[in-house]
Structures are given as structure tokens and as C-alpha cells.
Amino acid sequence: KEAKDSDLIIAVKAKDDKLAEEALEKAEKDLQESRTKFEEAGDYLPKSLEGAIEIMPDANLVLISVAGKYAGDEAMKALEKGLHVMLFSDNVPLEKEIELKKYARDKGLLVMGPDCGTAIINGAPLAFSNVVNRGDIGIVAASGTGLQEVSCVITNEGAGISQAIGTGGRDVKKDVGGIMFLEGMKALNEDENTKIIALVSKPPHEDVLKKIAELIKDEIKKPVVGIFIGGDPEVVKNAGAIPASTLEEAGLIAASLSKGKSMDEFKKLLEEREEEIKKLADEEASKKKDGQKYVRGLYTGGTLCDEAQLLFKDMIGYVYGNAPLKDEFKLKDSWKSYKNTVIDLGEDEFTVGRPHPMIDYTLRNKKILEEAKDPEVAIILLDVVLGYGSNMKPGEELAPVIKEAKEIAKKEGRDLSIICSITGTKKDPQNKEKVEKELKEAGAIVMPSNAAASKLSAYIVKKLGGDK
């Protein structure tokens, strides 16, 4: 019998047929009991948008996560009923995305997505999101983990978020034309709780960047901070916005504006830390054996992966990967690293048939141990993304793997630097401070941001001659 999109598949691995049958019976019983408990409690799980609206007639936003081929039609139903949409689903046809966003714009509604992984609306975290402070900084982002990194930096600096609007990565491409990015900016300009606007994106198409700049210049009446990773900062600067060179810097600038602090304070902080990073790089490089000179980045967040590659480009040159900055640096086999390599484990080739690597660490843990066996590897660089939707016990799962990786190298007379950054806050269910303690106790170096972790890795590579 062929499984359909809405079918649930239960797979059982057992020593014999009898145990397999017992496990299946238990699974079916648990599912039935769960349904019965809901019914006895008077709870009703609606099976359609119409049913959900009957239960919550005052709702003004719907989060949609169904197969891509159905998601667009469900989103249009919601828009026709006057609801804002967060479209978590991916694989929605481009033509459908454009149709939805044009319709929403004409109706004064937002369509966040498709493939929008993060948003915070009036303090309510949606999908992959962190527990952040409420405040006066509004964010528009065409990048999920970029939004998370910036919002967490802001919170960790003691400032807060009014709204965080995700648009989905395709929104800033030429075909979509930045429809929702621009609408998000307008919404924040009108939002009385937003005093500062932060813009976060991978490089928009030049036509879209021009539209963003024009909107900043002509309509936006609030201070704007912009980080367009890999884009031309001069375009937004000339429009009157403050450009940032990293996600962390964008968060620090926004937090400084919110708290009325001088820009010189955070600049001094970054300058002092740069010197500390160089000293730490010298220490780590001095422990390495001849022949150890390369970094292997294993990323779960796509934008964090891009940021690392861009920082590497300026410091040690282009690096290899499955989603490199230049096609000529694309790995022949994504499963086999070469020289300096940064892998985005969230790409489709790694996620088909398995949960996203921000949830399930199995694949990355395996890759960490593989890279530890390579005698040319000096550094393994990792991002750890906390918050709702992400792995609930990152420290517990990563710590033993970090210890094992360092032990593999030690047995061969090598020292292995494992450098991590944590995107999160102490309010997250995983607790940033707890995770940091667990990783440090396992032997990892934990840096305050992805940018800092990437820079430390690059300085070590330079010291070892791995940039040649």
C-alpha cells in the first residue's frame, strides 16, 4: 500500500518478530490514548483552517507547515480570510510565492515565507526562535539564523525586540523583488513600539537593494541598521542607514542605539576583543603538530555558514564546501572535506529523510569524529543554535563527542581546537549559560559570536600556514 502525504509511518527495529509486533501494538495504543485524552479534556484539534478559525475567531495570523505543493493554496485561503501568514513550508513554487505576496501587499497583510523559519510577533516566538527581551528594536530578515543571531546579541546586551519579521530567503531575489521585505520595513516604520529598525539578509539582488535604499531615504523615519551579508554596504550607507560588517555588529549597533550608548563603546569592545582573539590564536597554534593547518566548519545554520565563509575569504581566502561562495570551490563529494572546508549541513543533500541538523545532531556528531581523524585538521568550527524547535539538550549531546574527537587527536600526538559559538539566550529552554559551561568542560573553546569564532579559526589557520 502506497503511503500518502498525510500518513504516519512507524518503523520498528527489533530482535525478533514478536518484539516488533509488541512495539507496534504499544505505539498504536499510545496514539489512541493521546487522542482520547484530548477528547476527554474537551480539546479539539481542528482538521482545517475553517475549523481553527471557529475555535479562535480573534486570531489574525496562521502558521502553515504542510507539504509545499499544498502550502500555497492553504496560504491563499488564510489571506482571503484576512489573516497574516507565516509559511514555514518550503518547496512552494516561485510563481505561487509571488502571487501570494502581491495579493497580501494589496490587502495590507504579511506573508512571511515560504521557507520562513523564524519570526517573533508581539512577543510570540514562532517556529525556530529564541526567548528574547521585549524592547524597541524591530527586525526584518530574509534569513532565519541571521535573525536569531542578531536578536540574541540584542537580548544579551540588555536591549530587546518589538517585532521580528521573517520573509523567506527568496524574497530579496530579483523575481520576487523584495515585496515582503519592503512591506515589513513599512510595518515597522508604522509600529509605535518600534524605535530602531534592523535589516538582516544575504545579498539582495541589486534592484531589490536599490528599492530598500530608496525606502530608507524617502519613507523610513527611524534609525536603520543594515547587515546584508556579502552585499555592498555603501548602498544603504548612502541612504542614511548604518551598515554593519557582521551579524554580531548589527546587534551591537542596534542595542547601542536603543540604550542611548555611544557607538565608540561597542567599537572599543570589538577592538579589544580582536587583540584577545589574536593572543588566543597564538596559544592554540603553538600546540599544533607539523602538518596540522586546516579548519573544518560544520554548520547547522545557513546564514551563519555564509558569514563564516565571507570572513574566511577576507582572512585566509575562499574555502571549499557544499555551498561555497564561488562555484570553483564546490566539493566534488560533499561528504569528503578538502583543505579548508565549511559545510552547510542544512542543505537538501543532508536533510532528505532526516530531521534538520539544528534538531538532530547525529550526522554532525559523526562528521566531527571523521574530521578529528584527519592529521591535517587543526580546528573544527561549530555553531550551536538554541531556542524553540532546536535540539533541547545540545550540551549533553555534543560534550561527549567533543571529548572523543579531542581524544582521537591526542592518541596520535595531535592537539585539536574545537571552537563553538552559541546563538541563544539564558532565557532559552536550553539556557545559553548552561550549554556554554557543558561545552567548555568538554574541552571546547566557546566564543561570544559566530563572527568571533570564525575569526579565531582564521587567525589560527594563518599562523599554521593553512592559507597558502
Coordinates of C-alpha atoms in Angstrom, one line a residue:
K1 CA 0.0 0.0 0.0
E2 CA 1.4 3.4 -1.0
A3 CA 1.9 6.0 1.8
K4 CA 0.3 9.4 1.2
D5 CA 1.5 12.8 2.4
S6 CA -0.7 12.8 5.5
D7 CA 0.1 9.2 6.6
L8 CA 2.2 8.5 9.6
I9 CA 4.8 5.8 9.2
I10 CA 6.1 3.9 12.3
A11 CA 9.3 1.9 11.8
V12 CA 10.4 -0.6 14.4
K13 CA 13.8 -2.2 14.7
A14 CA 13.6 -5.3 16.9
K15 CA 15.5 -8.5 17.7
D16 CA 12.6 -10.7 16.5
D17 CA 9.0 -10.6 15.1
K18 CA 7.3 -11.0 18.4
L19 CA 9.0 -7.9 19.9
A20 CA 8.3 -6.0 16.7
E21 CA 4.6 -6.8 17.0
E22 CA 4.5 -5.8 20.6
A23 CA 6.2 -2.5 19.9
L24 CA 3.7 -1.7 17.1
E25 CA 0.8 -2.6 19.3
K26 CA 2.2 -0.2 22.0
A27 CA 2.6 2.6 19.5
E28 CA -1.0 2.2 18.3
K29 CA -2.2 2.1 21.8
D30 CA -0.3 5.3 22.8
L31 CA -1.6 7.1 19.7
Q32 CA -5.2 6.2 20.6
E33 CA -4.7 7.1 24.3
S34 CA -3.4 10.5 23.2
R35 CA -6.4 11.2 21.1
T36 CA -8.8 10.0 23.9
K37 CA -7.1 12.3 26.4
F38 CA -7.6 15.3 24.1
E39 CA -11.3 14.4 23.6
E40 CA -11.9 13.8 27.4
A41 CA -10.3 17.2 28.2
G42 CA -12.6 18.9 25.8
D43 CA -9.8 19.9 23.5
Y44 CA -10.4 19.8 19.8
L45 CA -7.7 19.6 17.1
P46 CA -9.1 21.2 14.0
K47 CA -8.5 19.5 10.7
S48 CA -9.0 22.6 8.6
L49 CA -8.4 26.3 8.6
E50 CA -12.1 26.9 8.8
G51 CA -12.3 24.7 11.9
A52 CA -9.4 26.5 13.5
I53 CA -11.0 29.9 12.9
E54 CA -14.2 28.7 14.6
I55 CA -12.2 27.9 17.7
M56 CA -10.1 31.1 17.6
P57 CA -12.2 33.8 15.8
D58 CA -10.0 36.6 17.0
A59 CA -6.8 35.1 15.5
N60 CA -5.0 37.3 13.0
L61 CA -2.1 35.1 12.0
V62 CA -1.8 31.5 10.8
L63 CA 1.4 29.4 10.8
I64 CA 1.4 26.9 7.9
S65 CA 3.6 23.8 7.8
V66 CA 2.3 21.3 5.2
A67 CA 3.9 19.8 2.1
G68 CA 5.0 22.6 -0.3
K69 CA 2.5 21.6 -3.1
Y70 CA -0.4 22.2 -0.7
A71 CA 1.0 25.1 1.3
G72 CA 0.4 27.9 -1.3
D73 CA -3.3 27.1 -1.6
E74 CA -3.7 27.0 2.2
A75 CA -1.9 30.3 2.5
M76 CA -4.2 31.9 -0.1
K77 CA -7.3 30.7 1.9
A78 CA -5.9 32.4 5.0
L79 CA -5.2 35.6 3.2
E80 CA -8.7 35.7 1.7
K81 CA -10.0 35.5 5.3
G82 CA -7.8 38.5 6.3
L83 CA -5.1 36.6 8.2
H84 CA -1.4 37.3 8.1
V85 CA 0.6 34.2 7.1
M86 CA 3.8 32.6 8.3
L87 CA 4.7 29.9 5.7
F88 CA 7.2 27.5 7.3
S89 CA 6.8 25.1 4.4
D90 CA 9.5 25.0 1.7
N91 CA 9.3 23.8 -1.9
V92 CA 6.5 26.2 -2.7
P93 CA 6.6 27.1 -6.4
L94 CA 8.2 30.6 -7.1
E95 CA 5.1 31.7 -9.1
K96 CA 2.9 30.9 -6.1
E97 CA 5.1 32.9 -3.7
I98 CA 4.9 35.9 -6.0
E99 CA 1.1 35.6 -6.3
L100 CA 0.7 35.3 -2.5
K101 CA 2.9 38.2 -1.8
K102 CA 1.3 40.5 -4.3
Y103 CA -2.2 39.6 -3.0
A104 CA -1.1 40.2 0.6
R105 CA 0.5 43.6 -0.2
D106 CA -2.7 44.7 -1.8
K107 CA -4.7 43.6 1.2
G108 CA -2.3 45.1 3.8
L109 CA -1.2 41.7 5.0
L110 CA 2.1 40.0 5.6
V111 CA 3.3 36.7 4.1
M112 CA 6.4 35.5 6.0
G113 CA 7.9 32.8 3.9
P114 CA 7.8 30.3 2.2
D115 CA 10.7 28.6 4.0
C116 CA 10.5 31.2 6.8
G117 CA 12.0 29.5 9.9
T118 CA 11.8 32.3 12.4
A119 CA 9.6 35.2 13.5
I120 CA 8.6 37.0 16.7
I121 CA 5.3 38.9 16.6
N122 CA 4.2 40.9 19.6
G123 CA 6.5 38.8 21.8
A124 CA 5.2 35.5 20.5
P125 CA 8.0 33.3 19.2
L126 CA 7.2 31.4 16.0
A127 CA 8.9 28.3 14.7
F128 CA 12.7 28.3 15.3
S129 CA 13.1 31.2 17.6
N130 CA 14.7 32.3 20.9
V131 CA 13.4 33.7 24.1
V132 CA 14.4 37.3 23.8
N133 CA 13.7 40.5 25.7
R134 CA 10.8 42.7 24.7
G135 CA 12.1 46.1 23.5
D136 CA 12.1 48.8 20.9
I137 CA 14.1 47.2 18.1
G138 CA 12.3 45.8 15.1
I139 CA 13.9 43.4 12.7
V140 CA 13.1 42.5 9.1
A141 CA 15.1 39.4 7.9
A142 CA 15.4 37.3 4.8
S143 CA 17.5 34.9 6.9
G144 CA 16.4 32.6 9.7
T145 CA 19.6 32.0 11.7
G146 CA 20.7 35.6 10.8
L147 CA 17.6 36.9 12.6
Q148 CA 18.3 34.6 15.5
E149 CA 21.9 35.7 15.9
V150 CA 21.1 39.4 15.8
S151 CA 18.1 39.1 18.1
C152 CA 20.1 37.1 20.6
V153 CA 23.0 39.6 20.6
I154 CA 20.5 42.4 21.2
T155 CA 19.0 40.5 24.2
N156 CA 22.4 39.5 25.6
E157 CA 23.3 43.2 25.5
G158 CA 20.3 44.1 27.6
A159 CA 18.1 45.6 24.9
G160 CA 15.0 44.0 23.3
I161 CA 12.8 43.2 20.3
S162 CA 9.5 44.7 19.4
Q163 CA 8.9 42.6 16.2
A164 CA 11.0 40.2 14.1
I165 CA 9.5 39.7 10.7
G166 CA 11.0 36.9 8.5
T167 CA 10.4 37.0 4.8
G168 CA 12.0 33.8 3.5
G169 CA 15.3 33.9 1.6
R170 CA 13.8 34.1 -1.9
D171 CA 12.0 37.4 -1.1
V172 CA 15.1 39.5 -1.8
K173 CA 15.8 37.8 -5.2
K174 CA 15.1 39.5 -8.4
D175 CA 11.9 37.5 -9.3
V176 CA 10.1 38.3 -6.0
G177 CA 11.5 41.8 -5.8
G178 CA 11.7 42.2 -2.1
I179 CA 7.9 42.6 -1.8
M180 CA 7.6 41.5 1.8
F181 CA 11.0 42.8 2.9
L182 CA 9.8 46.3 1.9
E183 CA 6.3 45.7 3.4
G184 CA 8.0 44.6 6.7
M185 CA 10.0 47.8 6.8
K186 CA 6.9 49.9 6.3
A187 CA 5.1 47.9 9.0
L188 CA 7.9 48.6 11.5
N189 CA 8.0 52.3 10.5
E190 CA 4.3 52.5 11.5
D191 CA 4.7 50.3 14.6
E192 CA 4.6 52.6 17.7
N193 CA 6.6 50.1 19.8
T194 CA 9.5 50.1 17.3
K195 CA 12.1 52.9 17.6
I196 CA 15.0 51.3 15.8
I197 CA 14.9 49.1 12.6
A198 CA 17.5 46.3 11.9
L199 CA 17.6 44.8 8.4
V200 CA 19.2 41.3 8.0
S201 CA 19.7 39.5 4.7
K202 CA 22.0 37.6 2.5
P203 CA 22.9 39.8 -0.5
P204 CA 19.7 41.0 -2.1
H205 CA 19.6 41.4 -5.9
E206 CA 20.9 44.9 -6.8
D207 CA 17.5 46.0 -7.9
V208 CA 16.0 45.0 -4.6
L209 CA 18.8 46.7 -2.7
K210 CA 18.1 49.9 -4.5
K211 CA 14.4 49.7 -3.6
I212 CA 15.4 49.1 0.1
A213 CA 17.8 52.1 0.0
E214 CA 15.1 54.3 -1.6
L215 CA 12.6 53.3 1.1
I216 CA 15.1 54.1 3.8
K217 CA 15.8 57.5 2.3
D218 CA 12.2 58.5 1.4
E219 CA 9.9 57.0 4.0
I220 CA 11.6 55.4 7.0
K221 CA 11.7 58.0 9.8
K222 CA 13.6 55.8 12.3
P223 CA 17.3 54.8 12.7
V224 CA 18.2 51.9 10.5
V225 CA 21.0 49.3 10.9
G226 CA 21.7 47.0 7.9
I227 CA 23.7 43.8 7.6
F228 CA 23.5 42.4 4.0
I229 CA 26.0 39.6 4.3
G230 CA 28.3 39.8 1.3
G231 CA 26.4 42.8 -0.1
D232 CA 27.7 46.4 -0.8
P233 CA 27.4 48.3 2.5
E234 CA 27.8 51.7 0.7
V235 CA 24.3 51.5 -0.9
V236 CA 22.5 51.5 2.5
K237 CA 25.0 53.9 4.0
N238 CA 24.4 56.4 1.3
A239 CA 20.7 56.1 2.0
G240 CA 21.3 57.1 5.6
A241 CA 21.4 53.7 7.3
I242 CA 24.3 52.4 9.5
P243 CA 26.0 49.4 7.8
A244 CA 27.3 46.5 9.9
S245 CA 30.1 44.1 8.8
T246 CA 28.9 41.1 10.8
L247 CA 25.6 39.9 12.4
E248 CA 27.1 40.5 15.8
E249 CA 28.0 44.1 14.9
A250 CA 24.4 44.7 13.7
G251 CA 23.1 43.5 17.0
L252 CA 25.6 45.6 19.0
I253 CA 24.8 48.8 17.0
A254 CA 21.0 48.3 17.4
A255 CA 21.4 47.7 21.1
S256 CA 23.7 50.8 21.5
L257 CA 21.1 53.0 19.7
S258 CA 18.3 51.5 21.9
K259 CA 20.1 52.1 25.1
G260 CA 21.4 55.6 24.1
K261 CA 25.0 54.4 24.3
S262 CA 27.9 55.8 22.3
M263 CA 29.0 53.8 19.2
D264 CA 32.5 54.2 20.4
E265 CA 31.8 51.9 23.3
F266 CA 31.0 48.8 21.3
K267 CA 33.7 49.7 18.7
K268 CA 36.3 49.7 21.6
L269 CA 34.9 46.4 22.8
L270 CA 35.4 44.8 19.4
E271 CA 38.9 46.2 19.1
E272 CA 39.9 44.9 22.5
R273 CA 38.4 41.5 21.7
E274 CA 40.2 41.3 18.4
E275 CA 43.5 41.6 20.3
E276 CA 42.4 38.8 22.7
I277 CA 41.4 36.6 19.7
K278 CA 44.9 37.1 18.2
K279 CA 46.5 36.1 21.5
L280 CA 44.3 33.0 21.8
A281 CA 45.1 32.1 18.2
D282 CA 48.8 32.2 19.0
E283 CA 48.3 29.9 22.0
E284 CA 46.2 27.4 20.0
A285 CA 48.6 27.4 17.0
S286 CA 51.6 26.8 19.2
K287 CA 50.1 23.4 20.4
K288 CA 49.7 22.1 16.9
K289 CA 51.9 19.4 15.3
D290 CA 53.6 19.9 11.9
G291 CA 51.2 19.3 9.1
Q292 CA 48.1 20.5 11.1
K293 CA 46.9 23.6 9.3
Y294 CA 43.2 23.4 8.1
V295 CA 39.8 24.3 9.5
R296 CA 36.7 22.2 9.1
G297 CA 33.4 24.1 9.7
L298 CA 30.3 22.0 10.3
Y299 CA 27.3 24.3 10.3
T300 CA 23.6 23.8 11.0
G301 CA 22.6 27.4 10.2
G302 CA 22.8 28.5 6.6
T303 CA 23.4 32.2 7.2
L304 CA 26.0 31.5 9.9
C305 CA 27.7 29.3 7.4
D306 CA 27.7 32.1 4.8
E307 CA 29.1 34.6 7.3
A308 CA 31.9 32.3 8.3
Q309 CA 32.9 31.8 4.6
L310 CA 32.9 35.6 4.0
L311 CA 35.1 36.3 7.0
F312 CA 37.4 33.5 5.8
K313 CA 37.5 34.9 2.3
D314 CA 38.9 38.2 3.7
M315 CA 41.4 36.5 6.1
I316 CA 42.5 33.2 4.5
G317 CA 40.9 33.1 1.1
Y318 CA 38.0 31.2 -0.3
V319 CA 37.2 27.8 1.3
Y320 CA 35.7 24.6 -0.1
G321 CA 32.2 23.5 0.7
N322 CA 28.9 22.2 -0.5
A323 CA 27.5 25.7 -0.7
P324 CA 30.7 27.8 -1.4
L325 CA 30.9 31.5 -2.3
K326 CA 32.5 30.6 -5.7
D327 CA 31.4 27.5 -7.8
E328 CA 35.1 26.5 -8.4
F329 CA 35.4 25.7 -4.6
K330 CA 32.4 23.3 -4.6
L331 CA 33.4 19.9 -3.2
K332 CA 33.3 17.0 -5.7
D333 CA 31.8 15.0 -2.9
S334 CA 30.0 16.9 0.0
W335 CA 30.8 14.0 2.3
K336 CA 34.6 14.4 1.8
S337 CA 36.3 17.6 3.0
Y338 CA 39.3 19.1 1.3
K339 CA 41.8 21.6 2.7
N340 CA 39.9 24.4 4.4
T341 CA 36.3 23.4 4.2
V342 CA 33.0 24.7 5.6
I343 CA 29.9 22.5 5.2
D344 CA 26.2 23.6 5.5
L345 CA 24.6 20.5 6.9
G346 CA 21.1 22.2 6.4
E347 CA 21.4 21.8 2.6
D348 CA 18.9 19.4 1.0
E349 CA 21.6 16.8 0.3
F350 CA 22.0 16.2 4.1
T351 CA 18.3 16.7 5.2
V352 CA 16.4 14.4 2.8
G353 CA 14.8 11.7 5.0
R354 CA 16.2 13.1 8.3
P355 CA 15.4 16.0 10.7
H356 CA 17.1 19.3 10.3
P357 CA 20.6 19.3 11.9
M358 CA 19.6 22.0 14.4
I359 CA 17.3 19.3 15.8
D360 CA 19.1 16.1 15.2
Y361 CA 22.9 16.1 15.9
T362 CA 23.5 12.5 14.7
L363 CA 25.0 13.4 11.3
R364 CA 27.2 16.3 12.6
N365 CA 28.4 14.2 15.5
K366 CA 29.6 11.6 13.0
K367 CA 31.3 14.2 10.9
I368 CA 33.1 15.7 13.9
L369 CA 34.7 12.3 14.6
E370 CA 35.6 11.8 11.0
E371 CA 37.3 15.2 10.8
A372 CA 39.2 14.5 14.0
K373 CA 40.9 11.6 12.4
D374 CA 42.4 13.8 9.6
P375 CA 46.0 14.6 10.5
E376 CA 45.9 17.9 8.6
V377 CA 43.0 19.3 10.6
A378 CA 43.8 21.8 13.3
I379 CA 40.4 23.2 14.0
I380 CA 36.8 22.1 14.0
L381 CA 34.3 25.0 13.9
L382 CA 30.7 24.6 15.1
D383 CA 27.6 26.6 15.5
V384 CA 25.1 25.7 18.3
V385 CA 21.7 27.2 17.8
L386 CA 19.3 27.2 20.8
G387 CA 15.7 28.2 21.1
Y388 CA 12.3 26.7 20.5
G389 CA 12.4 23.9 17.8
S390 CA 16.1 23.3 18.2
N391 CA 17.8 20.3 20.0
M392 CA 16.7 20.5 23.6
K393 CA 20.0 19.1 25.1
P394 CA 22.8 20.4 22.9
G395 CA 25.4 20.4 25.6
E396 CA 24.7 16.8 26.7
E397 CA 24.8 15.5 23.1
L398 CA 27.8 17.5 21.9
A399 CA 30.1 17.2 25.0
P400 CA 30.9 13.5 24.8
V401 CA 31.6 13.8 21.0
I402 CA 33.9 16.8 21.6
K403 CA 35.8 14.8 24.2
E404 CA 36.0 11.8 21.9
A405 CA 37.2 13.9 19.0
K406 CA 40.0 15.5 21.1
E407 CA 41.0 12.1 22.4
I408 CA 41.3 10.7 18.9
A409 CA 43.7 13.5 18.0
K410 CA 45.6 13.2 21.3
K411 CA 46.2 9.5 20.8
E412 CA 48.0 10.4 17.5
G413 CA 50.1 13.1 19.2
R414 CA 47.9 16.0 17.9
D415 CA 46.1 18.8 19.6
L416 CA 42.6 19.6 18.1
S417 CA 40.9 23.0 18.7
I418 CA 37.2 22.7 18.7
I419 CA 35.7 26.2 18.5
C420 CA 32.0 26.9 19.1
S421 CA 29.6 29.8 19.0
I422 CA 26.2 29.7 20.7
T423 CA 23.2 31.5 19.2
G424 CA 20.9 31.8 22.1
T425 CA 20.0 33.5 25.4
K426 CA 19.9 32.4 29.0
K427 CA 16.1 32.5 28.8
D428 CA 16.0 29.8 26.1
P429 CA 14.7 26.4 27.3
Q430 CA 18.3 25.1 26.8
N431 CA 19.9 28.0 28.7
K432 CA 22.9 29.5 27.0
E433 CA 25.0 29.7 30.1
K434 CA 24.4 26.0 30.9
V435 CA 25.3 24.9 27.4
E436 CA 28.4 27.1 27.4
K437 CA 29.6 25.5 30.7
E438 CA 29.0 22.0 29.3
L439 CA 30.9 22.7 26.1
K440 CA 33.8 24.3 27.9
E441 CA 34.1 21.4 30.4
A442 CA 34.3 19.1 27.4
G443 CA 37.3 21.0 26.1
A444 CA 35.7 23.3 23.5
I445 CA 36.6 27.0 23.1
V446 CA 33.3 28.9 23.2
M447 CA 33.3 32.3 21.6
P448 CA 30.7 35.1 22.1
S449 CA 29.5 35.1 18.4
N450 CA 29.8 33.3 15.1
A451 CA 32.0 36.1 13.8
A452 CA 34.4 35.8 16.8
A453 CA 34.6 32.0 16.4
S454 CA 35.2 32.4 12.7
K455 CA 37.9 35.0 13.2
L456 CA 39.7 32.9 15.8
S457 CA 39.7 29.9 13.4
A458 CA 41.1 32.0 10.6
Y459 CA 43.9 33.5 12.7
I460 CA 45.0 30.0 13.8
V461 CA 44.9 28.8 10.1
K462 CA 47.1 31.8 9.1
K463 CA 49.6 31.1 11.9
L464 CA 49.9 27.5 10.7
G465 CA 50.2 28.4 7.0
G466 CA 46.9 26.8 6.0
D467 CA 46.0 29.9 4.0
K468 CA 48.7 29.3 1.4

